[in-house]
XYZ file of C-alpha atoms in Angstrom:
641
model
C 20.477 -67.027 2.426
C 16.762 -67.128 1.306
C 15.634 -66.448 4.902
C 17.878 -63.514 5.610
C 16.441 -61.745 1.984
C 13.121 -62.571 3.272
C 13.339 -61.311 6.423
C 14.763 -58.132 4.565
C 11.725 -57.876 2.038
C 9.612 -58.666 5.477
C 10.955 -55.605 6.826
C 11.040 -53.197 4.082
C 7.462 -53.939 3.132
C 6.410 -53.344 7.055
C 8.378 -50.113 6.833
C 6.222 -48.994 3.778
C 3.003 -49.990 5.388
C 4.531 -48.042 8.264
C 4.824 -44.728 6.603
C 1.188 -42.944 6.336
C 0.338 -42.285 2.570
C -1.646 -38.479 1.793
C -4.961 -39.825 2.703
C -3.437 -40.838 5.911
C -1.912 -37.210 6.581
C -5.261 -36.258 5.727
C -7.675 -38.566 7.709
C -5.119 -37.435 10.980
C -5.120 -34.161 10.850
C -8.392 -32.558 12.692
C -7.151 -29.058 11.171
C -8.321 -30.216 7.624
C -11.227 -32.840 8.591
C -14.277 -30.714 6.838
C -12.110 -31.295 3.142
C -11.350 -34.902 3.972
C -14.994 -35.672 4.394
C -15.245 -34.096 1.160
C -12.869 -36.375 -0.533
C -14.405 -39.186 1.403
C -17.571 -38.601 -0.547
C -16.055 -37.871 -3.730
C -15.349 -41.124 -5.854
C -13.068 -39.529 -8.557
C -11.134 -37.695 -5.980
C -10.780 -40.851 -3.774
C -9.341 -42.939 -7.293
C -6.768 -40.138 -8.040
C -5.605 -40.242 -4.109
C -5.100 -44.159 -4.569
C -4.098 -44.868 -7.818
C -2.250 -41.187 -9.430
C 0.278 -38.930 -9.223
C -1.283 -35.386 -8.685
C -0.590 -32.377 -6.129
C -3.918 -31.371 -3.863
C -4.635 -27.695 -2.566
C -5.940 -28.444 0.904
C -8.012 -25.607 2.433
C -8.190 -25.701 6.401
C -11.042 -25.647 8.695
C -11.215 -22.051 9.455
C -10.847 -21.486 5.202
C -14.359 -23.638 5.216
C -15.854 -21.300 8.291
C -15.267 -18.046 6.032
C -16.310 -19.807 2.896
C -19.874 -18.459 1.631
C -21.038 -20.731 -0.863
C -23.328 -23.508 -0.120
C -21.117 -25.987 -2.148
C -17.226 -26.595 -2.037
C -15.953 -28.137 -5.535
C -12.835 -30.835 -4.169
C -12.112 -31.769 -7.534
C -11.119 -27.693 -8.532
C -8.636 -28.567 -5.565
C -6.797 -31.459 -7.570
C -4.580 -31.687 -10.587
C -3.133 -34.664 -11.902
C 0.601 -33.854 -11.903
C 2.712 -33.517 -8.825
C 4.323 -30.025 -8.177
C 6.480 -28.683 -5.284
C 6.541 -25.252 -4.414
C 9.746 -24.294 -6.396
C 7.915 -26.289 -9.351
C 4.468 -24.800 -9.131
C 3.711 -23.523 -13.106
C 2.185 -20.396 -13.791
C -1.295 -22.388 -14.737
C -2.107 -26.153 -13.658
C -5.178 -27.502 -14.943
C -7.841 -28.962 -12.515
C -9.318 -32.374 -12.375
C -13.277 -31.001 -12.401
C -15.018 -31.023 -15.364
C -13.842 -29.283 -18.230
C -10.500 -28.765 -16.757
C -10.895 -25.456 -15.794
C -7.505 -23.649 -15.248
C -6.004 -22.741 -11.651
C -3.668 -19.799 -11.743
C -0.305 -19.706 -9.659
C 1.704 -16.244 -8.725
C 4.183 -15.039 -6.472
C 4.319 -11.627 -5.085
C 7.223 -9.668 -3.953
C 7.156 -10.774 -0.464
C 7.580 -14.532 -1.625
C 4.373 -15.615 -0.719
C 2.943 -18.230 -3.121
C -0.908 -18.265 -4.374
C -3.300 -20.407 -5.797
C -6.119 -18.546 -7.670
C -6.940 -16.377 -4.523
C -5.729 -18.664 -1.865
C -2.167 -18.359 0.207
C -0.124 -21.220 0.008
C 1.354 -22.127 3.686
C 4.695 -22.533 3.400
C 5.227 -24.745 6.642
C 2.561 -27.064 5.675
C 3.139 -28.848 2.369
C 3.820 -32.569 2.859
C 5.397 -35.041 0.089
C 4.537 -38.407 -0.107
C 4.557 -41.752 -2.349
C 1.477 -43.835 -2.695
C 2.067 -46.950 -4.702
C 5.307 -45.326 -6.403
C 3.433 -42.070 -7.605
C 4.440 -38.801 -6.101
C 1.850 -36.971 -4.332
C 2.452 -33.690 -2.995
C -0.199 -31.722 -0.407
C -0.159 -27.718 0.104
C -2.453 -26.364 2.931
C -4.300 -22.971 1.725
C -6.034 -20.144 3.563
C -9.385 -19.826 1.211
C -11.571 -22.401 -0.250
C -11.074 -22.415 -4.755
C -14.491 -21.062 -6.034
C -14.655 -22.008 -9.737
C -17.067 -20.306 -12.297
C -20.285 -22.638 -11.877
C -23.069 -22.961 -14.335
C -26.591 -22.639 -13.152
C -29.367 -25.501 -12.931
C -30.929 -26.048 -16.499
C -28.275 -24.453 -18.271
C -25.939 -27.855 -19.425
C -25.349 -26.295 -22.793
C -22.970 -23.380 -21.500
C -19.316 -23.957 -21.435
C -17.803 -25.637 -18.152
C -14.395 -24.051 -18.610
C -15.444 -20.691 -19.896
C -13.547 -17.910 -21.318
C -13.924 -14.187 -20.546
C -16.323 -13.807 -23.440
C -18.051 -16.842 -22.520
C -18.533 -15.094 -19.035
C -19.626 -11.710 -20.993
C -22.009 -13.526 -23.445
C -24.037 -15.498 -20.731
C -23.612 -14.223 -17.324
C -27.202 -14.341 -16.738
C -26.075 -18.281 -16.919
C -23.324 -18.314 -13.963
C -23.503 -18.332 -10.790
C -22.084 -14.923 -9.924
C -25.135 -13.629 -7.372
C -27.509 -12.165 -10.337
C -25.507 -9.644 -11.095
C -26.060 -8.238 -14.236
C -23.628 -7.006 -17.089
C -25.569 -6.347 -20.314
C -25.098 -2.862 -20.558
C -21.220 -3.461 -21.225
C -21.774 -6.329 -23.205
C -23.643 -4.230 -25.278
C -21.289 -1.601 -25.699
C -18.628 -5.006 -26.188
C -20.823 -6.021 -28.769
C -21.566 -2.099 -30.720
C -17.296 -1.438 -30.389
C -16.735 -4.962 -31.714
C -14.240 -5.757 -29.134
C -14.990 -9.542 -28.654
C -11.598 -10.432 -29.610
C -10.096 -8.969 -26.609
C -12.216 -11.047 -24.402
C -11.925 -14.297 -26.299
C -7.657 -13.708 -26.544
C -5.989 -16.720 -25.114
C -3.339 -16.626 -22.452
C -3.737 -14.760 -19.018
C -5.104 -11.827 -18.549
C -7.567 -9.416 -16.216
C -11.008 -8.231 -16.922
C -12.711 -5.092 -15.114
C -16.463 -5.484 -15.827
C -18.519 -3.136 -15.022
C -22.016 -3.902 -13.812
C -25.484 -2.545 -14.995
C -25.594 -1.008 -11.781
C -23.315 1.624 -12.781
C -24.559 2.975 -15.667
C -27.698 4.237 -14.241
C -26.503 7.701 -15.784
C -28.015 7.711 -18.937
C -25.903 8.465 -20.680
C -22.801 6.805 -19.145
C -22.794 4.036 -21.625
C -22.499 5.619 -24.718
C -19.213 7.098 -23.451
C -17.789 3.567 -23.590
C -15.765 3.158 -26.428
C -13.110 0.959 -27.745
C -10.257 2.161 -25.599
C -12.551 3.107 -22.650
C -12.630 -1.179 -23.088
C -9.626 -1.304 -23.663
C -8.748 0.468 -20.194
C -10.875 -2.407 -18.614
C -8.280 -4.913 -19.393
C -5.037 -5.534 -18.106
C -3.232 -7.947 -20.744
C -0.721 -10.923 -19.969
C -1.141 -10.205 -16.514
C -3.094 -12.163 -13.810
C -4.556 -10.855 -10.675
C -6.350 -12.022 -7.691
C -6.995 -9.578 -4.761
C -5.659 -11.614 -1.881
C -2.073 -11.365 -4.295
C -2.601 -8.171 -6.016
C 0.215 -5.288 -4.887
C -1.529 -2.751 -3.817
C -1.491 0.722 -5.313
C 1.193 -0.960 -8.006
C -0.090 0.450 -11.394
C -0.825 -2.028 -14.265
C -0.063 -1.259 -17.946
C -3.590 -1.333 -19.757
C -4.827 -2.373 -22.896
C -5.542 1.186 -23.268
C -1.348 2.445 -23.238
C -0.144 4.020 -26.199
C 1.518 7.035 -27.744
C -1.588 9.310 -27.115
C -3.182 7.914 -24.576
C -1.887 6.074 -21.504
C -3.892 4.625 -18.663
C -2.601 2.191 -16.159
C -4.896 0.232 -13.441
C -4.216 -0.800 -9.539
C -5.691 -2.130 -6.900
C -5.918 -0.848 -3.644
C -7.534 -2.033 -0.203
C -9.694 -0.266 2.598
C -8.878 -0.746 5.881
C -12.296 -2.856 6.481
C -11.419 -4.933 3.736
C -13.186 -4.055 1.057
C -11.312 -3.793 -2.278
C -11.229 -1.165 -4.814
C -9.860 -0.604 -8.638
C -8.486 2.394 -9.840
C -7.678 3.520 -13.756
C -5.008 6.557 -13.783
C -5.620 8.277 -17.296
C -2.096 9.901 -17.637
C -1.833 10.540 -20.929
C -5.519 12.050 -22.012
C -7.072 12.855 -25.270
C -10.310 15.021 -25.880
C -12.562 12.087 -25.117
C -10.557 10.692 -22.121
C -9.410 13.513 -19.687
C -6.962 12.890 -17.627
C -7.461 12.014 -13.551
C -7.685 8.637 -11.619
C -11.394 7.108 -11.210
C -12.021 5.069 -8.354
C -14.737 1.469 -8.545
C -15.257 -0.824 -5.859
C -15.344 -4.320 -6.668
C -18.351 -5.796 -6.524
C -17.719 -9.415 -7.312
C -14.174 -10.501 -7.077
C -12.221 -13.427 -8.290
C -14.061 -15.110 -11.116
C -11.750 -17.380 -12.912
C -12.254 -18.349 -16.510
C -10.095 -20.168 -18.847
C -7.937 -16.896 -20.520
C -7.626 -15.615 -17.018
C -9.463 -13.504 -13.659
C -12.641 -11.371 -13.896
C -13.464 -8.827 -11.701
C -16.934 -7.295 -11.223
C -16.814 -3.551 -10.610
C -19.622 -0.916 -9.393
C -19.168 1.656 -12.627
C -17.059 1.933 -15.584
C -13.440 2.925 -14.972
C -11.628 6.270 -17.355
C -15.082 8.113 -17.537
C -15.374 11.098 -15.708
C -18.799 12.355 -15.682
C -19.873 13.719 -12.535
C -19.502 16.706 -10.704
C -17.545 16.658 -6.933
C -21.237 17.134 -5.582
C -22.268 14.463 -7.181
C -19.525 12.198 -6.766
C -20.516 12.711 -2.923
C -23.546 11.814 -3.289
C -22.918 8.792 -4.884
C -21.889 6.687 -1.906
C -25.323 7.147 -0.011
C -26.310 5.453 -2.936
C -23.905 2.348 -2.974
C -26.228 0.335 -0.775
C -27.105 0.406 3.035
C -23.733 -0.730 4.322
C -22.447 2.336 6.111
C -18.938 1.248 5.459
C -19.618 0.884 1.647
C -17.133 4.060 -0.510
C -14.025 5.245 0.881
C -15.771 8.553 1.480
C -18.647 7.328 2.939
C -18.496 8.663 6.205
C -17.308 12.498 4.852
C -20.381 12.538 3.347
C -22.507 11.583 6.279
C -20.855 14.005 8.325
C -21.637 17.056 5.297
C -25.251 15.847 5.695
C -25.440 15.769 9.710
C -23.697 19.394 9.532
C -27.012 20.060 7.725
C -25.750 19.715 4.179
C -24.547 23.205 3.694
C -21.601 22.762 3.054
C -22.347 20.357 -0.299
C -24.593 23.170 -1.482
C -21.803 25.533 -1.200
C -19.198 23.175 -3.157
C -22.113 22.320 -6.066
C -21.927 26.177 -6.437
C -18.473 26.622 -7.026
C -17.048 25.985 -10.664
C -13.940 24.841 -9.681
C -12.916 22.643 -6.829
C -10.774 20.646 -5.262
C -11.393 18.402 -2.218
C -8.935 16.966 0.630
C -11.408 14.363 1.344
C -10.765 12.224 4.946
C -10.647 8.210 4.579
C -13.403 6.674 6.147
C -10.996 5.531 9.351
C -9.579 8.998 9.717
C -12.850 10.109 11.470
C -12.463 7.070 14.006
C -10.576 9.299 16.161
C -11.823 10.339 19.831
C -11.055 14.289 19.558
C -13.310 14.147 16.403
C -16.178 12.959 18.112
C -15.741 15.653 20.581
C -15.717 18.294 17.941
C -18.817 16.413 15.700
C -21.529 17.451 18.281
C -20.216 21.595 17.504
C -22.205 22.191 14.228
C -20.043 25.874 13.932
C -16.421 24.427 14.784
C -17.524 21.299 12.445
C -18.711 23.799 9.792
C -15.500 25.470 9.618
C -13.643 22.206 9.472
C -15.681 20.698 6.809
C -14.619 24.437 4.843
C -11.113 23.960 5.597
C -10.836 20.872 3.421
C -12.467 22.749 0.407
C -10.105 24.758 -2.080
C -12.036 27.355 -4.959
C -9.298 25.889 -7.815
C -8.807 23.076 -9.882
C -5.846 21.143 -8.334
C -4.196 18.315 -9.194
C -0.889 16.493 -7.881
C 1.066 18.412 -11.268
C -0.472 22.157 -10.495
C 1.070 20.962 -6.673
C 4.353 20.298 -7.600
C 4.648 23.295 -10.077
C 3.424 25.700 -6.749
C 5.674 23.173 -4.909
C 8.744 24.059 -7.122
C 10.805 26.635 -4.825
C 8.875 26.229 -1.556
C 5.584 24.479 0.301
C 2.669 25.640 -1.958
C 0.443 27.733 0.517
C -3.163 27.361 -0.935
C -6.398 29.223 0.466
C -9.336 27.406 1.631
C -12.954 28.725 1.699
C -12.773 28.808 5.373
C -11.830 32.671 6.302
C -8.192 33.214 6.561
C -7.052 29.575 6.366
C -4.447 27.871 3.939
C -3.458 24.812 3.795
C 0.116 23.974 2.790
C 1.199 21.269 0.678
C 4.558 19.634 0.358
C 5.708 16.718 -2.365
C 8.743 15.009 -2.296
C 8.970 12.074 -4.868
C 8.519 11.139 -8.586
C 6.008 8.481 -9.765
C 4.792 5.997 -8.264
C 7.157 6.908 -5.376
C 5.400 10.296 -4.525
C 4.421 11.435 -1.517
C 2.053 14.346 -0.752
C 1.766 15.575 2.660
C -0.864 18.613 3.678
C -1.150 20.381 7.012
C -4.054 22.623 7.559
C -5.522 23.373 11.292
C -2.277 21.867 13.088
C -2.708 18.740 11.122
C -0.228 16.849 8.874
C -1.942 14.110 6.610
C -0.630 12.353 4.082
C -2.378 12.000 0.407
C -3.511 8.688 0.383
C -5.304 9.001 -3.076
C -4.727 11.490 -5.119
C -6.309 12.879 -8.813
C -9.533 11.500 -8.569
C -11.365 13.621 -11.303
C -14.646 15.271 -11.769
C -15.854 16.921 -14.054
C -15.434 20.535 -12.157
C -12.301 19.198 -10.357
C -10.432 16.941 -8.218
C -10.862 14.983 -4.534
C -8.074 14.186 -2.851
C -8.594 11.187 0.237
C -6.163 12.180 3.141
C -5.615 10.138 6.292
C -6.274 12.443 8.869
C -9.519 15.294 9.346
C -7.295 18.474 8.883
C -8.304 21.465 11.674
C -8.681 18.269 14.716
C -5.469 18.405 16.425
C -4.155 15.042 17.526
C -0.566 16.351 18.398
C 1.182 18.113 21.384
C 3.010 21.662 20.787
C 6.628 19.353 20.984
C 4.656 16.515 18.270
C 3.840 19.298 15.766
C 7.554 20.765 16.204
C 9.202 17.252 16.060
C 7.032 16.585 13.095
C 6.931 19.800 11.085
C 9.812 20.323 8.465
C 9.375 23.850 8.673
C 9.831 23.832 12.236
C 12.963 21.788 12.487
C 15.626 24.490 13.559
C 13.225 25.729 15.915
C 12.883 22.119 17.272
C 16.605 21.618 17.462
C 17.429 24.710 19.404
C 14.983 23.467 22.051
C 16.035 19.877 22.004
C 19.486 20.697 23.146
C 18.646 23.179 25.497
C 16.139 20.877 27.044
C 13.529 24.113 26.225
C 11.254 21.202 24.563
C 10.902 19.439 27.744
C 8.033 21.173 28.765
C 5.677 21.196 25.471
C 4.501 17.722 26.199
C 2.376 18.966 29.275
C -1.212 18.928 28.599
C -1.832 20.807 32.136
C -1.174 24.265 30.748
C -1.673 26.280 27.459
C 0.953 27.471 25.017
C 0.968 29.723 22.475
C 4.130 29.471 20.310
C 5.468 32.159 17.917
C 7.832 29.595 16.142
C 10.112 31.244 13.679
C 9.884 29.011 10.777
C 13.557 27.756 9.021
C 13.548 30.264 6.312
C 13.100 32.892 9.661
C 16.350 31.265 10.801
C 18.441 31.259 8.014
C 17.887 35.139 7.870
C 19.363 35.633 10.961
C 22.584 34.328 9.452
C 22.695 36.595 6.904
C 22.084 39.458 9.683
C 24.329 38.125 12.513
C 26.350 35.728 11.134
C 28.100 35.425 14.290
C 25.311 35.154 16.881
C 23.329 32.689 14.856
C 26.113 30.013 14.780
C 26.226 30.067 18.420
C 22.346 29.694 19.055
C 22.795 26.272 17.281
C 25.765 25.331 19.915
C 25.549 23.327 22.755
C 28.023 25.382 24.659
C 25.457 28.379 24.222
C 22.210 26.056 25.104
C 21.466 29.114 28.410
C 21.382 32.087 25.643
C 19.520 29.680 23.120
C 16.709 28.518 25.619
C 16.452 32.849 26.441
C 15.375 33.566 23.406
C 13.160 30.680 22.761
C 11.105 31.894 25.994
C 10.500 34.984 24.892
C 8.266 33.062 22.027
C 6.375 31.014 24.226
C 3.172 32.557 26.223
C 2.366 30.212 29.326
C -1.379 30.564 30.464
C -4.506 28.916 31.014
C -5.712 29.586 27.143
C -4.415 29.848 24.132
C -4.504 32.765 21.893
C -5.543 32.854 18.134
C -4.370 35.393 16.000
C -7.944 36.656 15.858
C -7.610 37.105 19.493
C -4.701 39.089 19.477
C -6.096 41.281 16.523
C -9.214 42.249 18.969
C -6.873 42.523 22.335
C -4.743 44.501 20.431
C -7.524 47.214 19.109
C -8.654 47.548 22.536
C -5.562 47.621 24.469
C -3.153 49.062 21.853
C -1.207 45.741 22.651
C -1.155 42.591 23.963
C 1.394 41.704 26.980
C 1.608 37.654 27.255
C 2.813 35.716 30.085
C 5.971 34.252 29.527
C 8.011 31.595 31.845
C 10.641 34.119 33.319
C 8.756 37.646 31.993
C 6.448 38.957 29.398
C 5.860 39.449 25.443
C 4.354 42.773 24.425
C 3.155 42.734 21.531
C 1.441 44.344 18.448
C -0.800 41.644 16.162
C -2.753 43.875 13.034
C -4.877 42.540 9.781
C -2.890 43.284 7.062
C -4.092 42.884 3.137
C -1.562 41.130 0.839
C -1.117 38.179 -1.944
C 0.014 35.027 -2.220
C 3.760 34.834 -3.162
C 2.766 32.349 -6.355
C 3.079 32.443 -9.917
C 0.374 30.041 -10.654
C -2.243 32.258 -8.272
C -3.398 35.642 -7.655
C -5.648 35.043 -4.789
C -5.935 38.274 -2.345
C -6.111 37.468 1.539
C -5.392 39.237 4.437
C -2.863 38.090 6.438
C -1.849 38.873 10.027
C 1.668 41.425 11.200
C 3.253 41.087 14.502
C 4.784 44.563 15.187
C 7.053 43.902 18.466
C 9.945 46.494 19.209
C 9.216 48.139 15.945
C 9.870 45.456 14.050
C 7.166 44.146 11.571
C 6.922 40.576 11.542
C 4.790 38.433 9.140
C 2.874 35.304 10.117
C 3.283 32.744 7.646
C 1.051 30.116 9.151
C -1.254 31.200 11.753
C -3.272 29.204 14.268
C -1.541 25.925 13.974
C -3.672 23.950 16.370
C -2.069 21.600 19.029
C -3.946 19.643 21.790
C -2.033 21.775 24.624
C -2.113 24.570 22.596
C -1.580 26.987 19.563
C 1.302 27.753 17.104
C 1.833 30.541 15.011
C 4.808 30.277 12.085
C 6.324 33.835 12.165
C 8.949 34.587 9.156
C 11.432 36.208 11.622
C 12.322 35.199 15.266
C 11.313 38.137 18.142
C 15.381 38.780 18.116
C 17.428 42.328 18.756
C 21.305 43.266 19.061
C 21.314 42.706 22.392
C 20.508 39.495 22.190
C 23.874 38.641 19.671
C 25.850 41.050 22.181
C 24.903 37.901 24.778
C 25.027 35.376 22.535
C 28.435 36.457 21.170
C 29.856 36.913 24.949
């Protein structure tokens, strides 16, 4: 009997010594050998891996290749309590001196993070070492806790955010300064919100920003307040992007809410969205890039930003100019490379906009001017000239004075570019709005809207507007004034050719509105053009709106042909078009604007027909949006046969 239960303790101890502890796990796996040499070294880590409970945040190889600092803290990797995913606590407190704090959330998509770092789900193991649970969970980033300079032993290890404020010059946050805000801190007597306990985020801006003299006397209390976002941690690697942030600064008369949003290159930005203004704050979004990210202290996450967020001081000019100023990375401002392209056009067109009182800006992203057609177009200073005038608008516009022209149908707006408009459409409420604009043939979407100056607003788009990158059958299959238009020709299989970039179209394309008339007029005939069973009469009328040739012809084209001809006859698939095209003065149709343009009349088979949206560009082509389609009775006799 004593044999057999020693031959059973035999066993179970050899299956224990079997079973690899953590440090095992560790030692094996050549993914996470640099942090295991790092233990290795470190005493204090090595006793809580032998003797303790405790849970250990395990960066991999490839986190130490991207990791910048000279000097990788293991202890800020361990706490002394063992948590599993599910049981992870909003804060855990490290095992490095001072027990600074390490800050847990989970985003919408489930993903779990550890200050900035992603926890991999697949990889966190579970073991027992001498009874205590020990639990490992493989990151993608190397921690990076606040550090305190050589020579400085006095300063708090685990510092608050007013710790931070009082002696940055102390921490080891690249010499960047912040004394100009600490100042204005100090002058507000808003300490207390820096020093609050819990968990919270802190915008800072840096001295860099307030090189406008007088920039920092227009932070006040609740221009500090908008810096903060209370009861609320955020990292950037976890931060939802464009997801705004209830403010210190929210209350009955003034509300102002903060996000974050990310370039394509990487680089992240902060934005404060005054909604609610006062006569100190005006409302409009301000945009900072974040110049030092991630800085954890112990009542929550500082952020380091490149000027003060709710003050809007400069002009659109000088907003421009301000990214040749951000340093000598040419990707540095999300408008960067708009304003390089301004200057290589010979900087013209910046004079122009500082002369104007009020303006508003539909500025492309930095990646929108990646495309190839652009570069084709950047080496014509007089095409790129007219571009670069297309995206300018002589009026103060923001997303509200949008919707209001946006009520009853797309707002048509006049650029300074001769004879252009763009046309905006909105669909949306909120946070859940969506801005479109099409101007030159282009549709781009409103990636950033509101930003304010002090003489107006820039919009960033995602697309250079007037640079087609669409086929005559793209824009129709894209356009939502163009949709009946694009139906007809679907079924009759008249689309099929507009894909062909081997000849050159010019479309008169009756917009929907242009459509709907004909119902009221012919009842009869329209509901047959939008029947399968009439597809032959439906594709004969759509060819008498397309011109075939080996160009394409702008309206200003057809104005001169026309004066010298008396009219213009176009090449059609099966005949001709003979047309009419005249200047004719008019007004917008829009209660918010009394701009006077002149605006082009097709007169075909004495019929006067308005163009609503001329010289839609394509890359096989032009479109023109008439109000009417080129239809007579004979047609319905046909159609209704």
């Amino acid at each position: 009997m004593l044999n057999a239960a020693a031959l059973l303790l035999a066993l179970l101890c050899a299956a224990n010594a079997a079973e690899p502890d953590l440090a095992d796990k560790l030692r094996n796996d050549s993914e996470l050998s640099q942090f295991y040499s790092l233990l290795e070294s470190d005493p204090i880590a090595n006793s809580t891996l032998s003797l303790r409970s405790c849970t250990i945040f395990v960066p991999t190889n490839e986190a130490f290749q991207r990791y910048k600092s000279k000097t990788a803290h293991v202890l800020y990797h361990i706490t002394t309590e063992a948590y599993n995913q599910k049981s992870l606590p909003n804060t855990v407190s490290s095992d490095m001196a001072g027990n600074p704090p390490l800050y847990i959330t989970r985003n919408t998509n489930g993903d779990i993070f550890v200050n900035n770092a992603r926890i991999i789900p697949s990889l966190s193991e579970e073991r027992n070492s001498n009874g205590k649970r020990q639990i490992m969970h493989i990151i993608d980033e190397v921690l990076e806790p606040l550090t305190v300079k050589a020579g400085h032993s006095d300063t708090p290890k685990n510092p608050s955010a007013y710790n931070f404020l009082k002696n940055a010059e102390e921490f080891n946050v690249d010499n960047i300064g912040v004394r100009t805000y600490r100042n204005q801190v100090s002058l507000e007597k808003k300490e207390s919100m820096f020093e609050a306990a819990g968990q919270h985020t802190f915008l800072v801006p840096v001295d860099e920003g307030f090189k406008l003299s007088a920039r920092s006397s227009l932070v006040d209390a609740k221009v500090i307040d908008g810096h903060v976002i209370p009861n609320t941690v955020i990292f950037t690697a976890a931060a939802q992007h464009d997801d705004p942030k209830t403010s210190a600064a929210y209350e009955d008369l003034l509300k102002v809410t903060v996000s974050f949003f990310k370039q394509k290159n990487g680089k992240m930005y902060v934005k404060s969205n005054t909604i609610v203004g006062d006569a100190k704050h005006r409302n409009g979004v301000v945009l900072a890039e974040i110049v030092k990210a991630n800085i954890p202290v112990s009542n929550g996450v500082i952020h380091l930003i490149h000027r003060p967020l709710m003050i809007i001081d400069t002009t659109v000019t000088q907003f421009l100019q301000s990214f040749k100023f951000m340093n000598e990375n040419a990707d540095n401002g999300p408008l960067r490379k708009f304003y390089e392209v301004i200057m290589d056009n010979g900087g013209a067109v910046l004079d122009d906009i500082n002369n104007l009182s009020e303006v508003t800006i539909l500025a492309p992203s930095n990646e929108a001017w990646n495309s190839s057609n652009i570069n084709n177009v950047l080496r014509d200073r007089n095409k790129m000239r007219q571009i670069l005038n297309m995206h300018i608008i002589k009026d103060r516009l923001n997303v509200d004075k949008i919707r209001q022209k946006n009520a009853n149908l797309i707002a048509q707006v006049p650029t300074v570019n001769n004879n252009t408009f763009l046309y905006f459409n909105v669909r949306g409420e909120g946070s859940d709005t969506l801005i479109t604009v099409e101007g030159g043939g282009v549709n781009a979407t409103v990636i950033q809207a509101d930003v304010a100056q002090t003489n107006g607003f820039v919009h960033i788009i995602d697309h250079v507007l007037g640079v087609p990158y669409t086929t005559v059958l793209g824009k129709l299959e894209s356009d939502p004034m163009m949709s009946d238009t694009y139906k007809m020709g679907k079924f009759s299989h008249f689309n099929d050719q507009l894909n062909n970039t081997q000849r050159r179209f010019t479309y008169f394309v009756p917009r929907d509105k242009g459509w709907q008339k004909t119902e009221l007029d012919y009842p009869s005939a329209h509901k047959k053009l939008f029947m399968q069973d009439f597809a032959y009469h439906s594709k004969s009328i759509l060819e008498r709106h397309l011109a075939i040739s080996d160009k394409e012809y702008t309206m200003k084209d057809l104005v001169k042909l026309s004066h010298e001809s008396g009219s213009v006859v176009l090449p059609t698939f099966r005949d001709s078009l003979s047309i009419r095209v005249e200047e004719e003065a008019g007004h917008l149709h829009d209660e918010y604007a009394s701009h006077e343009w002149t605006g082009y009349v097709i007169i075909w088979n004495y019929k006067k027909i308005n163009v609503y949206r001329p010289d839609v560009e394509c890359t096989n082509g032009i479109i023109h949006v008439i109000d009417y389609p080129l239809l007579e009775e004979k047609d319905v006799v046909v159609a209704g046969g």
